[in-house]
Amino acid sequence: MQFVRFICALLATNFLAAGFPSDTRAHDIKSCKCEASCYTEEVENVSCTDGKARFSSHGLPHPEDPIMTGILATNQQFPSVHNYEFEILLSPRLAVSPTPTEAGPVGVAVNGVPIFDPSTQGPVNRATGKRPSALEEGELDVCGGHAGRGDDYHYHTAPRCLIEDLGRQWVDVEKKPVGYAMDGFPILALGWFDRDNAVESQLDACRGMKDASGQYFYNVKTTSGWDVLSCLSGRPQRFARDRGQHREDRTGMEITGIPIRFAIKDSTRKSYDRQVCHVMTGMLQGEQVLQTNGQARRVNAEEGALFYCNRSCYGLFFEADKSRAFRGRAIYYDLIDTGCPEGFAISKLEIFQAYEGPLQKRKGPPGTGR
């Protein structure tokens, strides 16, 4: 009898040491990859064939979600319409060992917006072996996302605005997914509205667990940090295709915006005769700005607007050539207004002072030269 008690105690100790609590609450999550009602209105063409759920989206969340607002450091990209096609495994399987995530997509939310790894594309920190966190770098908006280098809006943390839009009934009562990982397993947000549903202490190293019927799922962190998943428990799959187009500068080169310290207060997109104009207003802070006279001026706090309509109508910052006249990086404001669509009034925007000096060749298009 004492031996049996010893074995039970030993098993209980090992169970707890493995990271599993002694008191867990069973959940029955909703499995509905093939049901249009389990996606938002931004998702179209839901179907299931050949072992996969398929759907398409334009890659933007609900129009009333305050995307891009609250960002402190931006790469001057604008959330644009894309043409996504997604494929999610209907019957994913757990792999022998988890796969670490890398900077890039790891899944998709139920509104058709991609979900990315928490890190940025910045250089790896030699001390930690990790890239910078998009959240910690101040690059994310109040919804947990931002526009990437391809003007693709995506989340780096739990899609907070989406989860609030879905509501308690969806998330904590019906226990429906808020997204899917690229290995096919669903992503839930149990405990977001109802703390009695919290499963944080039951999650494995990848932020996953099984429900009462053995279905594996990930669960986002419902408190600050809002992690989605830490690794992939299943085998990663190619799950998305995109036919979106890149913006171009007036020289015809694709624009990949440089990062600047610009706190975004508001972001809008509006159509003008089949052209879409993007505008972000905010505060430029702690940047060195090249002036027309060749000198650099330190900007501590200055309000203004970044905008883009087409290759002949935009106001963006580009990196200036290095010069003995100043130390470190300097940026210049390239203002092009020769082809703005009718109805788009630049005069109503509080724009930055345009650079009109010698051509700048190091990065981006040359200056206006006016």
Tab-separated table of N, CA, C and O in Angstrom, residues 1-17 22:
chain	number	residue	atom	x	y	z
A	1	MET	N	0.832	-1.199	0.000
A	1	MET	CA	0.000	0.000	0.000
A	1	MET	C	0.873	1.258	0.000
A	1	MET	O	0.620	2.221	-0.712
A	2	GLN	N	1.926	1.220	0.812
A	2	GLN	CA	2.820	2.365	0.855
A	2	GLN	C	3.510	2.559	-0.497
A	2	GLN	O	3.756	3.685	-0.941
A	3	PHE	N	3.820	1.424	-1.170
A	3	PHE	CA	4.462	1.491	-2.483
A	3	PHE	C	3.547	2.158	-3.504
A	3	PHE	O	3.983	2.983	-4.316
A	4	VAL	N	2.231	1.798	-3.456
A	4	VAL	CA	1.256	2.393	-4.366
A	4	VAL	C	1.158	3.893	-4.140
A	4	VAL	O	1.112	4.693	-5.075
A	5	ARG	N	1.117	4.270	-2.854
A	5	ARG	CA	1.050	5.706	-2.528
A	5	ARG	C	2.297	6.438	-3.032
A	5	ARG	O	2.230	7.569	-3.516
A	6	PHE	N	3.433	5.745	-2.923
A	6	PHE	CA	4.687	6.354	-3.389
A	6	PHE	C	4.651	6.592	-4.900
A	6	PHE	O	5.043	7.661	-5.387
A	7	ILE	N	4.169	5.580	-5.637
A	7	ILE	CA	4.079	5.707	-7.091
A	7	ILE	C	3.113	6.830	-7.476
A	7	ILE	O	3.393	7.630	-8.373
A	8	CYS	N	1.962	6.909	-6.816
A	8	CYS	CA	0.976	7.963	-7.112
A	8	CYS	C	1.561	9.332	-6.844
A	8	CYS	O	1.366	10.282	-7.618
A	9	ALA	N	2.273	9.446	-5.724
A	9	ALA	CA	2.886	10.730	-5.393
A	9	ALA	C	3.941	11.114	-6.415
A	9	ALA	O	4.072	12.272	-6.823
A	10	LEU	N	4.727	10.088	-6.845
A	10	LEU	CA	5.773	10.337	-7.836
A	10	LEU	C	5.184	10.778	-9.167
A	10	LEU	O	5.656	11.731	-9.803
A	11	LEU	N	4.106	10.123	-9.599
A	11	LEU	CA	3.438	10.501	-10.844
A	11	LEU	C	2.876	11.906	-10.765
A	11	LEU	O	2.965	12.691	-11.713
A	12	ALA	N	2.278	12.221	-9.621
A	12	ALA	CA	1.708	13.561	-9.446
A	12	ALA	C	2.789	14.619	-9.496
A	12	ALA	O	2.634	15.681	-10.107
A	13	THR	N	3.947	14.323	-8.886
A	13	THR	CA	5.059	15.273	-8.893
A	13	THR	C	5.571	15.499	-10.308
A	13	THR	O	5.805	16.628	-10.746
A	14	ASN	N	5.731	14.401	-11.071
A	14	ASN	CA	6.200	14.520	-12.455
A	14	ASN	C	5.204	15.259	-13.323
A	14	ASN	O	5.561	16.015	-14.221
A	15	PHE	N	3.920	15.030	-13.081
A	15	PHE	CA	2.860	15.694	-13.851
A	15	PHE	C	2.934	17.206	-13.676
A	15	PHE	O	2.865	17.969	-14.629
A	16	LEU	N	3.109	17.613	-12.412
A	16	LEU	CA	3.185	19.043	-12.133
A	16	LEU	C	4.488	19.616	-12.661
A	16	LEU	O	4.520	20.736	-13.176
A	17	ALA	N	5.562	18.857	-12.552
A	17	ALA	CA	6.853	19.342	-13.026
A	17	ALA	C	6.856	19.551	-14.520
A	17	ALA	O	7.589	20.368	-15.052
A	22	SER	N	-2.761	20.541	-11.633
A	22	SER	CA	-3.489	19.409	-11.076
A	22	SER	C	-4.985	19.585	-11.202
A	22	SER	O	-5.742	18.634	-11.123
